PDB file of C-alpha atoms in Angstrom:
ATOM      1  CA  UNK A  52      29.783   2.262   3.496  1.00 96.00           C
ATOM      2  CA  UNK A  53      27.565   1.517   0.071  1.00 97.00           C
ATOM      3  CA  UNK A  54      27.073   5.466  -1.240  1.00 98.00           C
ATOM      4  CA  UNK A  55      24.763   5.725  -4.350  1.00 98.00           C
ATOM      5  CA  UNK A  56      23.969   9.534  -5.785  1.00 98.00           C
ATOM      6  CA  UNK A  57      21.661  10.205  -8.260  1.00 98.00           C
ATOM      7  CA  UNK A  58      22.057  13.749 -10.535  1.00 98.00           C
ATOM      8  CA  UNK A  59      20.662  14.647 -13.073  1.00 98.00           C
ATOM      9  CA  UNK A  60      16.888  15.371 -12.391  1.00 97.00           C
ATOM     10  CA  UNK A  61      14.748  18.255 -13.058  1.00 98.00           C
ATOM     11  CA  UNK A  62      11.987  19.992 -15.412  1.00 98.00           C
ATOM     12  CA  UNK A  63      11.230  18.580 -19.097  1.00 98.00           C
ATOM     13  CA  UNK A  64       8.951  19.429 -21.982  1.00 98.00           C
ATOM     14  CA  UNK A  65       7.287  16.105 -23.094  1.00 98.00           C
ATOM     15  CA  UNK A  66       9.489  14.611 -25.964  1.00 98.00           C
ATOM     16  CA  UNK A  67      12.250  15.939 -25.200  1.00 98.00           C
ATOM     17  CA  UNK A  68      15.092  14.206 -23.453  1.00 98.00           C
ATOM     18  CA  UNK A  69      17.407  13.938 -20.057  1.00 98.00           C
ATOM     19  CA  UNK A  70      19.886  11.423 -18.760  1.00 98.00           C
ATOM     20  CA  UNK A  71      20.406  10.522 -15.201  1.00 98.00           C
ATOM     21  CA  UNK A  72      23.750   9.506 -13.379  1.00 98.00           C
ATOM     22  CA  UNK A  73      24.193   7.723 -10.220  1.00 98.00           C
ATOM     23  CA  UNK A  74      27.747   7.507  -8.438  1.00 98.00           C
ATOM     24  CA  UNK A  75      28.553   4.586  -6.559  1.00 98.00           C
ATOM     25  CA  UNK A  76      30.908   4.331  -3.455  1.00 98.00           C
ATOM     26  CA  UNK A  77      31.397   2.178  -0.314  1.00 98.00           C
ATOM     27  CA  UNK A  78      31.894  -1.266  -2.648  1.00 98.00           C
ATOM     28  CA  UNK A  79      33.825  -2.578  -5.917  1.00 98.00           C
ATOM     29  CA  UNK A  80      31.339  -1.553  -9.292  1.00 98.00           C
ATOM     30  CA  UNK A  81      32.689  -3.197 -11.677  1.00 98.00           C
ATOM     31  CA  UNK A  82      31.342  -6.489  -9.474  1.00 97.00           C
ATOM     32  CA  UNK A  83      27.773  -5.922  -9.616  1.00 98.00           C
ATOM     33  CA  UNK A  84      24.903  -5.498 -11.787  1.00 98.00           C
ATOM     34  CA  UNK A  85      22.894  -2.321 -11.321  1.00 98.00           C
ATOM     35  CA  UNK A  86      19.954  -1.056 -11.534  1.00 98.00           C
ATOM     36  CA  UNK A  87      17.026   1.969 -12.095  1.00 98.00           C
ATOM     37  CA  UNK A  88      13.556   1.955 -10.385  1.00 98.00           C
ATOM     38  CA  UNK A  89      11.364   4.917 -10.366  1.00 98.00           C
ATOM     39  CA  UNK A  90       8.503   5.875  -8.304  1.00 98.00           C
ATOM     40  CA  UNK A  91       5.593   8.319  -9.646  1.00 98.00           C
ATOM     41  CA  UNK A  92       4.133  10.804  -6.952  1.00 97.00           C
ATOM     42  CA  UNK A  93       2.117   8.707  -4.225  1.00 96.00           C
ATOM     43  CA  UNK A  94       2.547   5.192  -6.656  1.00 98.00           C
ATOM     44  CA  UNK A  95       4.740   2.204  -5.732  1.00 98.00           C
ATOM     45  CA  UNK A  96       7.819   1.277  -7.220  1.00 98.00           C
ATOM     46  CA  UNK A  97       8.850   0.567 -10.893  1.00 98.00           C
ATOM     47  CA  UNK A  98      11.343  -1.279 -12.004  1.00 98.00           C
ATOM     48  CA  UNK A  99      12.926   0.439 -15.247  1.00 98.00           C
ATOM     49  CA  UNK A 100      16.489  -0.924 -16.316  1.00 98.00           C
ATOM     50  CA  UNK A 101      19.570  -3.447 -15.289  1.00 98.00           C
ATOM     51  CA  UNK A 102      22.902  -3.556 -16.444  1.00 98.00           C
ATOM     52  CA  UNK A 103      25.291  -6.638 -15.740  1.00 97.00           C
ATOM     53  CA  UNK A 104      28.864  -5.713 -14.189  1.00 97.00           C
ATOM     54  CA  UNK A 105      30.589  -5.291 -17.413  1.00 96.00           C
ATOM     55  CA  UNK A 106      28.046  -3.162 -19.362  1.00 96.00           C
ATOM     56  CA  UNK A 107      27.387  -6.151 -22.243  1.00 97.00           C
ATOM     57  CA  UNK A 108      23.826  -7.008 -21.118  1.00 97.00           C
ATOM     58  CA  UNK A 109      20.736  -4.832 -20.408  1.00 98.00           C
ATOM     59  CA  UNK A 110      17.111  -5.497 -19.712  1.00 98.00           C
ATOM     60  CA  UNK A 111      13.715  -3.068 -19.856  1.00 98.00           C
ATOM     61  CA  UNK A 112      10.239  -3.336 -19.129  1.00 98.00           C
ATOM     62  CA  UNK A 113       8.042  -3.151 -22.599  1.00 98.00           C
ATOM     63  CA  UNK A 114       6.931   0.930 -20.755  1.00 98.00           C
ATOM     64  CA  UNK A 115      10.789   2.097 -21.514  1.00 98.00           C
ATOM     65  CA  UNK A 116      12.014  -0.157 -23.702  1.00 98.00           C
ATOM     66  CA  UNK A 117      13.368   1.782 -27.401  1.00 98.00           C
ATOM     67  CA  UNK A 118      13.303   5.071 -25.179  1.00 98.00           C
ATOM     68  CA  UNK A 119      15.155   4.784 -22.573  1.00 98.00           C
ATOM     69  CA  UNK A 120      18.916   3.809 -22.171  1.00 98.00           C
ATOM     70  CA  UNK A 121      20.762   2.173 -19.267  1.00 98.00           C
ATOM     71  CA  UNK A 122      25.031   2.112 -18.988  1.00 98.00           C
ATOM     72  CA  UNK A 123      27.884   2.140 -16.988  1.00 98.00           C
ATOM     73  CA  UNK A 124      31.803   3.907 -17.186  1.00 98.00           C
ATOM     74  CA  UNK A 125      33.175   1.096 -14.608  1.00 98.00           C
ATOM     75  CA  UNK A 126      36.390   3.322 -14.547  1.00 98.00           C
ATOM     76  CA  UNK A 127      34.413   6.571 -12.823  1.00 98.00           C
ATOM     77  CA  UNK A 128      32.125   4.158 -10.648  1.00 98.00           C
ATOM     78  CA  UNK A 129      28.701   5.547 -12.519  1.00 98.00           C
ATOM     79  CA  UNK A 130      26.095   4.561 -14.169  1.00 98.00           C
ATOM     80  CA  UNK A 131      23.571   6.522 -16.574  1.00 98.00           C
ATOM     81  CA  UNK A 132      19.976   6.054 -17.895  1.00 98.00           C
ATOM     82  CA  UNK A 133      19.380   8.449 -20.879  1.00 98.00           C
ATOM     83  CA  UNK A 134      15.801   9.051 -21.025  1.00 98.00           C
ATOM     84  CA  UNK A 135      14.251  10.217 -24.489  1.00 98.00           C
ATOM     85  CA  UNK A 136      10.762  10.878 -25.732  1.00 98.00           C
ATOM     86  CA  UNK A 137       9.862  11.490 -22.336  1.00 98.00           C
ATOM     87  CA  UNK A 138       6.056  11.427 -21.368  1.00 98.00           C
ATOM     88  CA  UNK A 139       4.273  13.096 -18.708  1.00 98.00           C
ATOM     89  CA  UNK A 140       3.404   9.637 -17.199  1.00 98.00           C
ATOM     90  CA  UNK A 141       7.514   8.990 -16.705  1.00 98.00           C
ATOM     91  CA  UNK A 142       7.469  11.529 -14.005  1.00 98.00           C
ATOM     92  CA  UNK A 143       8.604  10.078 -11.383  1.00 98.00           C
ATOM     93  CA  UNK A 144      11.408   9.746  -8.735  1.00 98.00           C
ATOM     94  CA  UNK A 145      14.482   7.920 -10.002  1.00 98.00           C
ATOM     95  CA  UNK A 146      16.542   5.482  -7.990  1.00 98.00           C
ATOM     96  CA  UNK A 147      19.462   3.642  -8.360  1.00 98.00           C
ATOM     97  CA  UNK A 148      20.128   0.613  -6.798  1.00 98.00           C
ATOM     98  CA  UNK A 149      22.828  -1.989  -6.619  1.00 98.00           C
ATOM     99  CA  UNK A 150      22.315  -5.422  -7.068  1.00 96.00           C
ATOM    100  CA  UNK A 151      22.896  -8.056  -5.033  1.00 92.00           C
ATOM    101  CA  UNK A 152      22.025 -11.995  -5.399  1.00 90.00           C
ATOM    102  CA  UNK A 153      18.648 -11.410  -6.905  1.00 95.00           C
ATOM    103  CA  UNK A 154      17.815  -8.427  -4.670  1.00 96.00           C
ATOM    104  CA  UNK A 155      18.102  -4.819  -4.708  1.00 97.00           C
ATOM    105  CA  UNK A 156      20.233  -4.409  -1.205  1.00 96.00           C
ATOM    106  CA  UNK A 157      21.216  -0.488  -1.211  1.00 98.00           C
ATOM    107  CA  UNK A 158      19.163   2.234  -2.667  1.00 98.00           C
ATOM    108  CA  UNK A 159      19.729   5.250  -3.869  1.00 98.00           C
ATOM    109  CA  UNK A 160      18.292   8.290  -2.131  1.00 98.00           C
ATOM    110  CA  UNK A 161      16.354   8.968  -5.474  1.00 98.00           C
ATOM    111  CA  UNK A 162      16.018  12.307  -8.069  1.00 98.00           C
ATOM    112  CA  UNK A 163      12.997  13.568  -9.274  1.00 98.00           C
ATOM    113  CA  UNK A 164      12.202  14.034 -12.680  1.00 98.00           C
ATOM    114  CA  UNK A 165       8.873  15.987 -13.701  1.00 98.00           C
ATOM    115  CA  UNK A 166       7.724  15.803 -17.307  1.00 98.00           C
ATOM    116  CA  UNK A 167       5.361  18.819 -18.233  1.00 97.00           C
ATOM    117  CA  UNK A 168       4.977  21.441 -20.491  1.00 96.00           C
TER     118      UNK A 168
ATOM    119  CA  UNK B 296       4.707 -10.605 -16.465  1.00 97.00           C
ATOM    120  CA  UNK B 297       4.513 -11.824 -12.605  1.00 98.00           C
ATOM    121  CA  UNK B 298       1.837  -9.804 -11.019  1.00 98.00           C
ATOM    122  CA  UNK B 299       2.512  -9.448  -7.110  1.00 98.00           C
ATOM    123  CA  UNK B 300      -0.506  -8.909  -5.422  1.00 98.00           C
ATOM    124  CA  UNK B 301      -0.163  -7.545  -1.436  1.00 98.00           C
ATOM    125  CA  UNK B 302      -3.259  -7.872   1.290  1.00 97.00           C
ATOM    126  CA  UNK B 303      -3.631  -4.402   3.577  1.00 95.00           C
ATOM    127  CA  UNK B 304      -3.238  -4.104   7.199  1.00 93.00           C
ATOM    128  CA  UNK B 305      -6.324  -3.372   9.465  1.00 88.00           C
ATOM    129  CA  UNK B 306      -4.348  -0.206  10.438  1.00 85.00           C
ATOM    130  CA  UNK B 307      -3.334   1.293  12.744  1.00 93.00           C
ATOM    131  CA  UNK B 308      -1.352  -1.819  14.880  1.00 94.00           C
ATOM    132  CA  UNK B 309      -0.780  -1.456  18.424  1.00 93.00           C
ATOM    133  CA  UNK B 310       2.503  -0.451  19.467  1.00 94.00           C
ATOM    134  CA  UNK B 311       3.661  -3.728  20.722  1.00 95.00           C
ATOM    135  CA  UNK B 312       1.212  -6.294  18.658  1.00 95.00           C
ATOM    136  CA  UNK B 313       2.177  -8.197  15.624  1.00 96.00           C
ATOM    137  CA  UNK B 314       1.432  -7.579  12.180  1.00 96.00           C
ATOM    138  CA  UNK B 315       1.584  -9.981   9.045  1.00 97.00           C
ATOM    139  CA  UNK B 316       1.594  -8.723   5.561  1.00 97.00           C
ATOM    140  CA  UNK B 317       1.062 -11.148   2.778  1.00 98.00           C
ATOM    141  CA  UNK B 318       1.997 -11.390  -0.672  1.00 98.00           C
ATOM    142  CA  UNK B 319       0.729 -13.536  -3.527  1.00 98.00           C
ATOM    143  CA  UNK B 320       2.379 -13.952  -6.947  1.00 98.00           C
ATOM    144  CA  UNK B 321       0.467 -15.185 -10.466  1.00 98.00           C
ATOM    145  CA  UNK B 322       3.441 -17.966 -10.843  1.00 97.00           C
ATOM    146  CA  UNK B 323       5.486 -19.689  -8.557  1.00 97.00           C
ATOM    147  CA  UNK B 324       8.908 -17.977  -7.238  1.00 97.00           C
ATOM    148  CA  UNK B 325      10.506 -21.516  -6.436  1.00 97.00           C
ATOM    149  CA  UNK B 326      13.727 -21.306  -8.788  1.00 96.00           C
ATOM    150  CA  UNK B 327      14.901 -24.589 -10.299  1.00 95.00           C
ATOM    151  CA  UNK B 328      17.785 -24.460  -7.924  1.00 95.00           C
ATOM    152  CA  UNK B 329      15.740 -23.922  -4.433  1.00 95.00           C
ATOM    153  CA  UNK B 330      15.775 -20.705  -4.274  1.00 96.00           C
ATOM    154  CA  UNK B 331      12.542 -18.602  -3.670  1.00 97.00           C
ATOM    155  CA  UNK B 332      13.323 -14.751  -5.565  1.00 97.00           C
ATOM    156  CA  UNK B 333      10.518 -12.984  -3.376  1.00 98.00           C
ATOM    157  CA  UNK B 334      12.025  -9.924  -1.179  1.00 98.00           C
ATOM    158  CA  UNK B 335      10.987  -7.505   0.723  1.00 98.00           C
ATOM    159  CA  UNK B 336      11.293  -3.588   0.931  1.00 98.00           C
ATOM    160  CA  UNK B 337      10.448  -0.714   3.555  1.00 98.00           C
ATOM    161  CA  UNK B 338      10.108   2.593   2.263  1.00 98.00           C
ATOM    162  CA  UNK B 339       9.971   4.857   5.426  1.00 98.00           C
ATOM    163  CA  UNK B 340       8.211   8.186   5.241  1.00 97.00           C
ATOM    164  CA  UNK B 341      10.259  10.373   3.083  1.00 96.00           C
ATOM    165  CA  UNK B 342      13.226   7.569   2.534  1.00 98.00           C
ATOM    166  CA  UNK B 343      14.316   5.486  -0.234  1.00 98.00           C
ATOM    167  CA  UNK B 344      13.275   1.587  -0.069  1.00 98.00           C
ATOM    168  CA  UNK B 345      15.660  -0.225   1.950  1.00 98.00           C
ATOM    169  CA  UNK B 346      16.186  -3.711   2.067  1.00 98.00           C
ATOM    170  CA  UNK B 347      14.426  -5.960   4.627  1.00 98.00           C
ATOM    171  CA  UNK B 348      14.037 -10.159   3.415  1.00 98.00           C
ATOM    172  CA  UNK B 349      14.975 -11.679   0.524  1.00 98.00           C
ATOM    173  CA  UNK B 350      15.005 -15.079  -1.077  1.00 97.00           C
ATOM    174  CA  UNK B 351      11.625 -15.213   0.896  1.00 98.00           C
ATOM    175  CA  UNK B 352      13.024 -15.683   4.660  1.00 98.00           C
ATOM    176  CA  UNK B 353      16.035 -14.451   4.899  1.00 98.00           C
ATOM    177  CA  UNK B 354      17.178 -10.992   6.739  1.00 98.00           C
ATOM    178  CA  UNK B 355      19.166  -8.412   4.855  1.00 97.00           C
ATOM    179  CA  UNK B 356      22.271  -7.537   6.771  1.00 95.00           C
ATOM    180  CA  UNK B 357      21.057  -4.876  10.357  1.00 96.00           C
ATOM    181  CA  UNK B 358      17.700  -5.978  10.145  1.00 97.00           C
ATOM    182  CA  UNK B 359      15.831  -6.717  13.251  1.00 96.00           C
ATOM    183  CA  UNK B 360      15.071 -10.219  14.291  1.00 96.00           C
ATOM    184  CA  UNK B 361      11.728  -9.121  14.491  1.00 97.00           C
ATOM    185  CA  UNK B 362      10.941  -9.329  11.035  1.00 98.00           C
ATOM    186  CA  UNK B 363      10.389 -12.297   9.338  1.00 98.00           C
ATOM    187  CA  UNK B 364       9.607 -13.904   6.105  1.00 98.00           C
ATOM    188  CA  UNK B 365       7.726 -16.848   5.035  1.00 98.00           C
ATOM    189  CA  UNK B 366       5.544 -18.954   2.558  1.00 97.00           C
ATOM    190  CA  UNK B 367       5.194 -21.047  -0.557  1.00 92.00           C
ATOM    191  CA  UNK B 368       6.056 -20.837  -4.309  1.00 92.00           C
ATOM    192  CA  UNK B 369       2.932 -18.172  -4.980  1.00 97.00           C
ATOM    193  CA  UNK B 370       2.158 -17.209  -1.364  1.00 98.00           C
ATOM    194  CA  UNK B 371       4.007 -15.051   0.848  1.00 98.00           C
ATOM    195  CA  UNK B 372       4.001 -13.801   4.731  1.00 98.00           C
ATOM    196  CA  UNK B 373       5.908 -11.023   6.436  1.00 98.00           C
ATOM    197  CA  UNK B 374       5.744 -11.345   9.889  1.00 98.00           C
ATOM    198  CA  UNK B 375       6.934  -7.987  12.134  1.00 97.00           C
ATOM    199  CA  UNK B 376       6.544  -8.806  15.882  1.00 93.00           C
ATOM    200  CA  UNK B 377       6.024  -6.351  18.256  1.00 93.00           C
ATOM    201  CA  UNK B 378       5.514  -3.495  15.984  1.00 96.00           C
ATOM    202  CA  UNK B 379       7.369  -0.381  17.036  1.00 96.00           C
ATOM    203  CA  UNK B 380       7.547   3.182  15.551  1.00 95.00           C
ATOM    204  CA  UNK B 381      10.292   2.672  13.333  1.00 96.00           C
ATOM    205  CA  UNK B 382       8.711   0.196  11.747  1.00 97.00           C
ATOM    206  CA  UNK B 383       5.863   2.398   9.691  1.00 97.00           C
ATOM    207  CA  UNK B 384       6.087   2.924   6.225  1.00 98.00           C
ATOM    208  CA  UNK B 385       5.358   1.102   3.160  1.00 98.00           C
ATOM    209  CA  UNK B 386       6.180  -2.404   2.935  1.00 98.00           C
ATOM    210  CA  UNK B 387       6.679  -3.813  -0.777  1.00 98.00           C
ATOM    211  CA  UNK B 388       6.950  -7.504  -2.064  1.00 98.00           C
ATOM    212  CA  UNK B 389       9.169  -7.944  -5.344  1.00 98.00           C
ATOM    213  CA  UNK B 390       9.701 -10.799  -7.117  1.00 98.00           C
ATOM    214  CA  UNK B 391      13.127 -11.523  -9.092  1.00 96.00           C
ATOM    215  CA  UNK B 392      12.529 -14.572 -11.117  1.00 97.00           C
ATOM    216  CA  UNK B 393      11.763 -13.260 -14.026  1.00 96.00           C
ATOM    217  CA  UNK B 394      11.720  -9.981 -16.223  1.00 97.00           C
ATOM    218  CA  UNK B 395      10.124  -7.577 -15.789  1.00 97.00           C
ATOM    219  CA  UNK B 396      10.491  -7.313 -12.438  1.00 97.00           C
ATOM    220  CA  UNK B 397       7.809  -6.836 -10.384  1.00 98.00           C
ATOM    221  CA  UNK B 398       6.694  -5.049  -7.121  1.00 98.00           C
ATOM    222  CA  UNK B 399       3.350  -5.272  -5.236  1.00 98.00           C
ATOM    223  CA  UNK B 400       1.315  -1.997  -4.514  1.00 98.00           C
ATOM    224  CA  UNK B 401       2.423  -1.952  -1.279  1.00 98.00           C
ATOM    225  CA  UNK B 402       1.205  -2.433   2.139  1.00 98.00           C
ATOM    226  CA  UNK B 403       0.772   0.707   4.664  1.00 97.00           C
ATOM    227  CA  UNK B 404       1.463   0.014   8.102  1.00 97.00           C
ATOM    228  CA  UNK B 405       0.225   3.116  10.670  1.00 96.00           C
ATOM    229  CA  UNK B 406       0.950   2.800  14.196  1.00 94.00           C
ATOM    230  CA  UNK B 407      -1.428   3.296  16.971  1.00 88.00           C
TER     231      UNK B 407
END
């Protein structure tokens, strides 16, 4: 059984910084690409980083992209997304997904992150 | 970027009608090789998104025959017959041609 887990969540000042892990179970990692989405209180989803299976290629939309930070230890099954220069408007629950063929096919059950002073 | 743009349901649906949520991108999904990259995602009250349709029609792994995807390189149908109570939630179109990728804003679907 796929198993993703999300840590990491919580509380932050605006600027300042967190990172986010997600555990993986249930499937060989090192196959697949992976993924973050977030989604702000009552908004749809956002899709915020990938990662190919071997960590060498990663992709951001242009509302991350230079702050945030997506990648993967293959050996301990996990992946990360370091989030710095945080802004109120990235509050928002974090989920991890795993990829499939050009789908997102098991989710996360998602960590909230709340950026205020 | 690919703006997905999803139609709302005149909710709330019968318990045993059908519903159809569409889906319209600003560029074609067809993929060079045949492929469509539109999926589709149910986020349950209080869940994470799961899975339901991809590459436009066809059904993720445990998913009820009653669901059912559909359409053309910008225009997109999911069908649910005979809507039950599992089925409410939001329902979210995403394409995966290109990056960024992109969701819709999501279609509600209350039950009667």
């Amino acid at each position: 059984e796929v198993q993703l887990v999300e840590t990491g969540g919580g509380l932050v000042q605006p600027g300042r910084s967190l990172k986010l892990s997600c555990v993986a179970s249930g499937f060989t990692f090192s196959n697949y690409w992976m993924y973050w989405i977030r989604q702000a209180p009552g908004k749809g989803l956002e899709w915020v980083s990938s990662i190919n299976s071997d960590g060498g290629s990663t992709y951001y939309p242009d509302s991350v992209k230079g702050r945030f930070t997506i990648s993967r230890d293959n050996a301990e099954n996990t992946i990360y997304l370091q989030m710095n220069s945080l802004r109120s408007e990235d509050t928002a629950t974090y989920y991890c997904a795993k990829g499939g063929n050009y789908y997102f096919d098991y989710w996360g059950q998602g960590v909230m992150v709340t950026v205020s002073s | 970027d690919i703006v997905m743009t999803q139609g709302a349901l005149p909710n709330p649906v019968p318990s045993g009608e059908s519903a159809s949520i569409t889906c319209q991108s600003s560029k074609s999904l067809l993929h060079s090789n045949g492929k469509t990259y539109l999926n589709w995602y149910l986020q349950r009250p209080g869940q994470s998104p799961q899975l339901l349709i991809y590459w436009m029609s066809t059904r993720s792994s445990g998913v009820s025959d009653r669901f059912s995807g559909s359409g053309s390189g910008t225009d997109f149908t999911l069908k649910i017959s005979s809507v039950e109570a599992e089925d409410v939630g939001v329902y979210y179109c995403q394409q995966f041609l290109e990056y960024p990728r992109t969701f819709g804003g999501g279609t509600k679907l209350e039950l009667k």
